[in-house]
XYZ file of C-alpha atoms in Angstrom:
571
model
C -3.266 36.006 21.130
C -0.088 35.063 19.241
C 0.049 34.773 15.447
C 0.280 30.989 15.839
C -2.930 30.939 17.896
C -4.681 33.287 15.484
C -3.857 30.973 12.600
C -5.167 27.926 14.424
C -8.405 29.658 15.374
C -9.136 31.163 11.946
C -7.649 28.706 9.462
C -9.312 25.606 8.001
C -7.411 23.678 10.687
C -9.253 25.247 13.601
C -8.959 22.049 15.648
C -6.198 20.605 17.783
C -7.953 17.509 19.039
C -8.829 14.324 17.199
C -12.054 14.236 19.200
C -13.323 17.335 17.370
C -15.371 16.479 14.250
C -13.592 17.253 10.999
C -16.579 19.293 9.867
C -15.731 21.923 12.469
C -13.158 23.392 10.080
C -14.462 26.733 8.886
C -15.006 27.107 5.128
C -12.782 29.405 3.094
C -14.028 31.892 0.528
C -12.909 29.578 -2.282
C -14.896 26.741 -0.719
C -17.997 28.959 -0.630
C -17.573 29.857 -4.291
C -17.247 26.229 -5.263
C -20.248 25.292 -3.161
C -22.263 27.523 -5.473
C -21.082 25.584 -8.520
C -23.665 22.848 -7.923
C -21.136 20.017 -7.862
C -23.175 18.099 -5.344
C -25.380 16.422 -7.913
C -27.790 14.003 -6.312
C -26.537 10.435 -6.239
C -23.148 11.211 -7.751
C -20.067 9.665 -6.153
C -17.228 12.195 -6.510
C -14.019 10.862 -8.038
C -10.919 12.446 -6.530
C -7.291 12.065 -7.582
C -4.629 12.541 -4.930
C -1.217 13.221 -6.470
C 1.429 11.933 -4.089
C 1.303 9.076 -1.574
C 3.146 10.757 1.272
C 1.580 11.467 4.658
C -0.570 14.338 3.373
C -1.837 12.233 0.470
C -2.526 9.136 2.545
C -4.403 11.067 5.237
C -6.349 12.984 2.597
C -7.325 9.726 0.898
C -8.390 8.194 4.205
C -10.774 11.055 5.017
C -12.145 11.269 1.473
C -12.929 7.544 1.536
C -14.573 7.861 4.940
C -16.794 10.568 3.433
C -17.903 8.224 0.656
C -15.730 9.369 -2.239
C -13.876 7.307 -4.823
C -10.143 7.903 -4.577
C -7.236 7.286 -6.958
C -3.693 7.975 -5.754
C -1.055 8.712 -8.407
C 2.466 8.198 -7.068
C 5.722 8.627 -8.983
C 7.726 6.291 -6.739
C 7.341 2.525 -6.675
C 6.232 2.666 -3.041
C 4.044 4.789 -0.805
C 5.166 6.967 2.085
C 6.877 9.784 0.197
C 9.523 11.330 2.402
C 8.674 8.828 5.139
C 10.616 5.638 4.459
C 12.784 3.088 6.256
C 15.794 0.925 5.419
C 17.318 -2.206 6.962
C 20.622 -1.764 5.142
C 22.526 -1.338 8.425
C 21.234 -4.613 9.838
C 18.539 -2.826 11.829
C 15.695 -0.620 10.646
C 16.214 3.131 10.560
C 14.176 6.052 9.302
C 15.345 7.648 6.103
C 12.786 10.396 6.478
C 11.504 12.063 9.642
C 12.871 10.893 12.995
C 10.995 13.165 15.374
C 7.576 14.040 16.763
C 7.648 17.800 17.258
C 5.434 18.653 20.221
C 3.399 16.214 22.259
C 0.334 18.231 23.262
C -2.781 17.662 21.126
C -0.657 16.126 18.392
C -2.365 13.424 16.286
C 0.996 11.841 15.423
C 1.687 11.433 19.130
C -1.696 9.733 19.452
C -0.823 7.391 16.585
C 2.536 6.618 18.196
C 0.726 5.538 21.350
C -1.857 3.557 19.382
C 0.848 1.663 17.476
C 3.024 1.279 20.598
C 5.924 2.957 18.813
C 8.939 3.392 21.096
C 9.890 7.020 21.743
C 13.001 8.534 23.269
C 14.321 11.791 24.664
C 17.966 12.572 25.364
C 16.997 15.469 27.591
C 19.932 17.830 28.072
C 22.632 15.197 27.545
C 25.247 16.408 25.112
C 28.913 16.664 24.253
C 30.488 19.696 22.594
C 33.888 19.640 20.883
C 35.628 22.948 20.240
C 37.381 23.958 17.010
C 40.549 22.130 18.094
C 38.645 18.904 18.798
C 38.706 19.192 22.599
C 35.592 18.078 24.476
C 34.206 20.817 26.725
C 33.555 20.108 30.375
C 29.965 19.141 31.103
C 29.194 22.172 33.270
C 30.476 24.557 30.605
C 28.671 22.725 27.795
C 25.419 22.845 29.765
C 25.893 26.536 30.518
C 26.463 27.339 26.853
C 23.434 25.277 25.865
C 21.221 27.069 28.384
C 22.325 30.470 27.072
C 21.820 29.484 23.429
C 18.325 28.108 23.986
C 17.487 31.265 25.908
C 18.642 33.302 22.914
C 16.493 31.185 20.597
C 13.426 31.608 22.824
C 13.940 35.371 22.907
C 14.380 35.433 19.121
C 11.014 33.667 18.710
C 9.339 36.273 20.903
C 11.067 39.180 19.182
C 10.095 37.845 15.752
C 6.480 37.331 16.789
C 6.163 40.754 18.458
C 8.125 42.837 15.941
C 7.651 40.978 12.651
C 5.845 43.881 10.983
C 8.812 46.226 11.407
C 11.760 43.830 11.037
C 13.752 44.366 7.838
C 13.177 41.328 5.573
C 16.929 41.073 4.979
C 17.800 40.563 8.646
C 18.733 36.998 9.528
C 18.600 34.980 12.709
C 22.407 35.100 12.698
C 22.248 38.908 12.706
C 20.051 38.827 15.803
C 22.441 36.517 17.642
C 25.498 38.599 16.727
C 23.824 41.784 17.921
C 22.756 40.353 21.269
C 25.243 37.682 22.305
C 27.416 40.127 24.248
C 24.487 41.102 26.437
C 23.738 37.483 27.280
C 27.343 36.937 28.313
C 27.399 40.052 30.495
C 24.235 38.857 32.206
C 25.950 35.516 32.814
C 29.395 36.876 33.744
C 29.479 34.748 36.909
C 30.088 31.794 34.632
C 33.388 33.144 33.302
C 36.443 31.068 34.063
C 39.597 33.083 33.366
C 42.535 31.014 32.154
C 46.148 31.961 32.879
C 46.789 35.566 31.888
C 43.605 35.808 29.808
C 41.739 39.016 30.627
C 38.003 39.184 31.153
C 37.637 40.902 27.779
C 39.617 38.179 26.049
C 37.558 35.489 27.755
C 34.335 37.268 26.778
C 35.509 37.366 23.158
C 36.343 33.669 23.296
C 32.967 32.770 24.801
C 31.158 34.972 22.314
C 32.829 33.119 19.460
C 31.941 29.757 21.020
C 28.299 30.701 21.596
C 27.858 32.002 18.056
C 29.339 28.763 16.757
C 26.874 26.732 18.846
C 23.936 28.742 17.477
C 24.788 27.326 14.044
C 23.186 24.066 15.186
C 19.779 25.655 14.427
C 20.607 25.090 10.768
C 19.895 21.386 11.255
C 16.315 22.304 12.176
C 15.677 24.288 8.996
C 18.023 22.642 6.496
C 20.019 25.811 5.823
C 22.591 28.005 7.619
C 21.143 30.466 10.134
C 22.517 33.266 7.940
C 19.674 32.271 5.582
C 16.960 32.086 8.278
C 14.600 35.067 8.115
C 14.349 36.879 11.451
C 11.113 38.504 10.308
C 9.462 35.091 9.932
C 11.427 33.123 12.502
C 8.183 32.833 14.481
C 6.874 30.475 11.781
C 9.416 27.888 12.997
C 7.688 27.480 16.380
C 6.227 24.024 17.037
C 3.398 22.488 19.029
C 3.783 22.669 22.787
C 5.436 19.773 24.572
C 8.525 17.638 24.081
C 10.393 16.824 20.884
C 10.604 13.028 20.866
C 12.740 10.726 18.726
C 10.788 7.806 17.231
C 13.161 5.075 18.403
C 11.302 2.211 16.723
C 11.023 4.268 13.487
C 7.887 5.638 11.867
C 7.139 2.303 10.181
C 4.159 1.296 12.334
C 2.721 4.823 12.207
C 3.021 4.854 8.417
C 1.264 1.479 8.188
C -1.555 2.809 10.342
C -2.014 5.996 8.295
C -1.921 4.022 5.029
C -4.376 1.250 5.971
C -7.518 2.792 4.482
C -5.810 3.941 1.293
C -4.216 0.548 0.688
C -7.485 -1.320 1.146
C -9.991 1.068 -0.424
C -8.248 3.366 -2.907
C -6.743 2.671 -6.302
C -3.016 3.339 -5.971
C -1.079 3.794 -9.202
C 2.596 3.363 -8.357
C 5.487 4.367 -10.636
C 3.088 6.798 -12.277
C 4.489 10.276 -12.747
C 2.002 13.145 -13.152
C 3.292 15.654 -15.709
C 0.269 17.842 -16.472
C -2.797 18.909 -14.486
C -5.453 20.481 -16.682
C -8.531 22.213 -15.281
C -11.770 22.298 -17.250
C -15.173 23.583 -16.273
C -16.587 20.236 -15.206
C -13.483 18.137 -14.556
C -9.762 18.052 -13.872
C -7.546 15.884 -16.060
C -4.299 14.239 -15.020
C -1.744 13.437 -17.709
C 0.975 10.978 -16.762
C 4.356 10.306 -18.301
C 3.033 7.066 -19.744
C -0.618 6.269 -20.153
C -3.944 7.798 -21.144
C -5.290 10.997 -19.520
C -7.523 10.399 -16.501
C -10.498 12.609 -15.620
C -11.609 13.415 -12.063
C -14.026 15.674 -10.272
C -11.243 17.037 -8.035
C -7.448 16.782 -7.839
C -5.414 17.222 -4.661
C -1.742 18.074 -5.197
C 0.304 16.837 -2.229
C 3.637 17.106 -4.037
C 6.414 18.828 -2.029
C 7.031 22.558 -2.282
C 10.316 21.839 -4.059
C 8.412 19.935 -6.761
C 5.937 22.794 -7.179
C 8.790 25.267 -7.606
C 10.186 23.264 -10.526
C 6.886 22.229 -12.110
C 4.588 25.246 -12.145
C 4.290 24.837 -15.916
C 2.527 21.499 -15.334
C -0.678 23.370 -14.476
C -3.033 24.337 -17.296
C -4.188 27.089 -17.311
C -1.156 28.694 -15.678
C -1.232 29.201 -11.929
C -2.573 32.595 -10.789
C 0.215 35.182 -10.320
C -0.185 35.508 -6.550
C -0.121 31.740 -6.026
C 2.893 31.393 -8.300
C 4.670 34.154 -6.372
C 4.014 32.407 -3.046
C 5.468 29.144 -4.331
C 8.577 31.005 -5.469
C 8.926 33.028 -2.259
C 8.978 30.281 0.348
C 12.315 28.566 0.979
C 13.116 24.879 0.641
C 15.944 23.461 2.741
C 18.567 20.762 2.330
C 18.975 18.343 5.208
C 20.666 14.963 4.928
C 21.427 12.131 7.344
C 24.368 9.812 7.600
C 24.100 6.697 9.783
C 27.423 5.127 10.789
C 27.255 1.774 12.587
C 30.201 0.371 14.549
C 30.998 -3.135 15.833
C 30.154 -1.918 19.356
C 29.339 1.367 21.047
C 33.001 1.807 21.955
C 32.382 5.207 23.539
C 30.337 3.568 26.297
C 33.255 1.457 27.488
C 35.568 4.320 28.377
C 36.689 5.066 31.905
C 35.111 8.335 33.046
C 37.951 9.226 35.394
C 39.670 11.608 32.988
C 36.686 12.616 30.861
C 34.823 15.930 31.132
C 31.441 14.137 30.813
C 29.903 10.727 31.485
C 30.746 8.815 28.300
C 28.003 6.228 28.827
C 25.385 8.972 28.738
C 26.184 10.734 25.470
C 23.148 12.216 23.717
C 23.541 15.126 21.323
C 26.985 15.633 19.823
C 28.316 18.917 18.420
C 31.631 19.538 16.660
C 32.165 23.302 16.379
C 33.950 24.875 13.396
C 36.473 22.003 13.088
C 39.913 23.260 12.073
C 41.583 19.858 12.355
C 40.387 18.195 9.129
C 40.953 18.888 5.441
C 37.835 16.850 4.550
C 35.564 19.719 5.648
C 36.504 22.528 3.229
C 34.564 25.301 4.973
C 34.791 24.078 8.585
C 31.053 23.455 8.764
C 29.677 22.507 12.175
C 28.671 18.850 12.498
C 25.757 17.597 14.638
C 24.820 14.055 15.609
C 22.883 11.917 18.075
C 23.923 8.708 19.822
C 21.571 5.804 19.033
C 23.233 3.327 21.409
C 21.132 4.674 24.303
C 17.750 4.136 22.646
C 15.386 2.034 24.769
C 15.649 -1.769 24.855
C 15.952 -3.585 21.547
C 15.905 -0.288 19.628
C 19.454 0.505 20.791
C 22.266 -0.081 18.307
C 25.913 1.070 18.073
C 25.197 3.840 15.605
C 25.888 7.553 15.396
C 23.350 9.485 13.330
C 24.855 12.612 11.757
C 22.693 15.521 10.542
C 24.200 17.786 7.894
C 22.519 20.742 6.255
C 22.818 23.491 3.670
C 26.142 23.758 1.795
C 27.653 20.897 3.796
C 24.868 18.509 2.767
C 25.075 19.640 -0.854
C 28.861 19.136 -0.832
C 28.646 15.586 0.497
C 25.693 14.655 -1.710
C 27.606 15.916 -4.727
C 30.552 13.681 -3.827
C 28.289 10.648 -3.462
C 26.174 11.213 -6.561
C 29.262 11.632 -8.756
C 30.952 8.481 -7.425
C 30.205 4.766 -7.806
C 28.272 3.192 -4.937
C 31.274 0.973 -4.207
C 33.220 4.072 -3.114
C 30.570 5.501 -0.765
C 31.889 3.735 2.334
C 35.326 5.250 1.789
C 33.940 8.734 1.082
C 31.711 8.762 4.161
C 34.220 7.317 6.602
C 36.910 9.719 5.377
C 34.577 12.679 5.905
C 33.274 11.694 9.358
C 36.267 9.890 10.897
C 37.727 13.168 12.242
C 34.599 13.498 14.398
C 33.768 10.022 15.653
C 37.472 9.404 16.309
C 37.261 12.057 19.039
C 34.730 10.005 20.991
C 36.038 8.329 24.161
C 37.892 5.009 23.823
C 38.278 5.218 20.040
C 40.968 2.942 18.602
C 41.297 2.607 14.808
C 42.131 -1.089 14.956
C 38.810 -2.117 16.517
C 36.458 0.822 15.963
C 36.143 0.909 12.185
C 32.536 1.322 10.998
C 30.866 -1.850 9.761
C 28.194 -0.130 7.660
C 27.212 3.355 6.551
C 24.039 4.784 5.044
C 23.614 8.300 3.649
C 20.529 10.080 2.350
C 20.533 12.060 -0.876
C 17.313 14.073 -0.905
C 18.908 16.893 -2.875
C 19.146 14.574 -5.894
C 15.573 13.257 -5.637
C 13.078 14.541 -8.194
C 10.028 13.441 -6.211
C 11.109 15.203 -3.020
C 11.702 18.380 -5.015
C 15.488 18.111 -4.698
C 15.423 19.086 -1.051
C 13.877 18.381 2.322
C 11.131 20.699 3.593
C 9.871 24.278 3.788
C 11.804 27.054 5.501
C 11.725 30.856 5.603
C 14.730 32.666 4.199
C 16.036 36.207 4.309
C 14.381 38.529 1.837
C 10.949 36.988 2.445
C 8.340 39.747 2.756
C 5.008 37.965 3.262
C 5.871 34.512 4.559
C 2.706 33.910 6.563
C 0.500 35.166 3.745
C 2.410 33.024 1.229
C 1.583 29.896 3.254
C -2.096 30.913 3.376
C -2.229 31.594 -0.375
C -0.976 28.096 -1.222
C -3.093 26.513 1.510
C -6.251 28.161 0.170
C -5.326 27.811 -3.502
C -5.967 31.517 -3.944
C -7.164 32.317 -7.446
C -7.927 28.645 -8.196
C -11.660 28.904 -7.496
C -13.603 26.645 -9.848
C -10.481 24.905 -11.183
C -10.980 21.746 -9.108
C -7.347 21.676 -7.932
C -6.374 21.759 -4.264
C -3.034 21.859 -2.419
C -1.857 19.964 0.661
C 1.468 19.110 2.266
C 3.706 20.314 5.072
C 4.084 23.662 3.257
C 0.318 24.325 3.649
C 0.074 23.250 7.293
C -1.020 25.346 10.272
C 1.792 27.727 11.176
C 2.529 25.693 14.295
C 3.259 22.543 12.273
C 4.982 23.709 9.087
C 7.722 21.369 7.935
C 6.592 18.473 10.138
C 4.821 15.129 9.816
C 1.968 16.541 11.902
C 1.613 19.434 9.483
C 1.455 17.125 6.471
C -1.150 14.963 8.215
C -3.320 17.934 9.191
C -3.117 19.478 5.724
C -4.361 16.341 3.980
C -7.148 15.966 6.495
C -8.303 19.572 6.126
C -8.409 19.557 2.324
C -10.421 16.326 2.364
C -12.945 17.871 4.765
C -13.247 20.960 2.570
C -13.877 18.850 -0.545
C -16.508 16.872 1.362
C -18.343 20.092 2.191
C -18.385 21.050 -1.489
C -20.347 17.883 -2.210
C -22.530 18.137 0.871
C -21.096 14.966 2.358
C -21.198 14.419 6.082
C -18.758 12.707 8.411
C -19.373 9.411 6.630
C -18.066 6.126 7.964
C -15.295 3.665 7.333
C -17.108 1.836 4.550
C -15.379 2.673 1.276
C -15.826 1.605 -2.306
C -13.019 -0.908 -2.266
C -9.823 -0.513 -4.198
C -6.621 -2.029 -5.412
C -2.954 -1.240 -5.833
C -1.831 -0.902 -9.440
C 1.702 -1.973 -10.423
C 2.542 -3.429 -7.042
C 1.536 -6.127 -4.615
C -0.687 -5.006 -1.757
C 1.642 -6.499 0.840
C 4.725 -4.982 -0.782
C 3.651 -1.352 -0.897
C 5.391 -0.480 2.375
C 8.405 -2.765 2.109
C 11.757 -1.288 3.071
C 13.854 -3.623 0.942
C 16.872 -2.421 -0.983
C 15.206 -3.026 -4.346
C 12.662 -0.335 -3.512
C 15.265 2.083 -2.234
C 17.421 1.700 -5.329
C 14.609 2.433 -7.769
C 14.232 5.956 -6.410
C 17.347 6.172 -4.311
C 17.682 9.928 -4.063
C 14.973 10.809 -1.581
C 15.748 9.728 1.916
C 14.562 12.814 3.721
C 14.770 13.919 7.343
C 11.663 16.126 7.355
C 11.512 18.131 10.565
C 14.514 16.042 11.783
């Protein structure tokens, strides 16, 4: 049994099917201790505060309400959804947070996508790769490189899972690739195509350099360069079995569905920033930036890991040393998106006669170590996807760029230090060297009409970043996740933790993980009070400081109030 399977079978999440009752989750030791605290007083309706109205918070609230509890959600933003949010700034709706469903087998988010009839898309193996001089590689060569790289990644997952206990914590995923790439090329030597007087050794060196450059694309999955990815805990990046699907119609309908119960039956306090969480023997008290303290029987913290890292002092008494250490130890990545919309999808109109690939079928786009632009100071790789091939009415002439790590911080710094009126110029100057290499590009009729960039690394409520990752130097990554998930040392303090950073190992850093974590904590709290599965009848509720119908709006006035966080969690 793999570590992933062990976690699923032994953790509070020991279920992978929505048909399994929530009560099947096994209790933790902290739950058992709290059960002995006689909280389940006869006739008492527990009052629970959920801090954060992202996916974890909304799902947690839904289950708590179904179990008969009274729920208040405290949210710092003036909207719900957290890192899941949409914008219509481009003239069509796009996701500013997660784009993907990672894994389709026994995935509740996949079930919700089907229920809401959300359009999904897969590009399959379709891709275009541009070398460091800006030349597009031939399709057969690009596909061969891609096959080798994904084989290397699969082997790295297995090696990490099998040898984690003996791998030096300072070894990175990049180290693994550098050590082994030569062997992969020797095993695939039939694919070599010698050019002119280039020797086999010279060609091998060239291909090795190209392959190692392509492996950098993994950084877009974790929000940091692969030199920062821990090899020891690379296995924690594995996802649920099945396809990775792009939510072509955006997550909007799925978010509405997840939020329904909370909107109708919980009290939601928007624009309310929690600044202090105080535990007492018989209650937990939330202090907000403005307003009187509020007392609750339990508090669920669904704030991002990045927020916890910066706000450990908000907890009174102080967090236990082991829990504090776990929060510090886990990594938090930086991933940003830039949408660039054109008058038409000009790349689809090119003649394919002299092109190395079918231009009308572009999917993933990779620009490797570009040496041909001064706008990219460290020649960072650039990745993107083509949105003009999305199904039906979801298609639009847009290229979605993903940037991560130092590159994302560089561009975000430029944007945050410049007036909004200059953002179009900054973004087009930075990305023009890449989209201008697409087939049929002509400056006079291919200028972008609109651009939209995320700035999660400047957003207080997203923790100035995107989502959890596992960086070199990490010594107990799996245990650190479990410590935060279980709230180790917090027994009797009435404070719980949920969010993608506390998810089952197979869903860390994903929407599914956030959803599962909120659900599990709610079920554990219900057991403390001896509450059963309950039903859909809640206590009623209202939205404070916002209209009920406006809570999920994607208008610009909402985006501008808390404009920093437009995350791409789990891509």
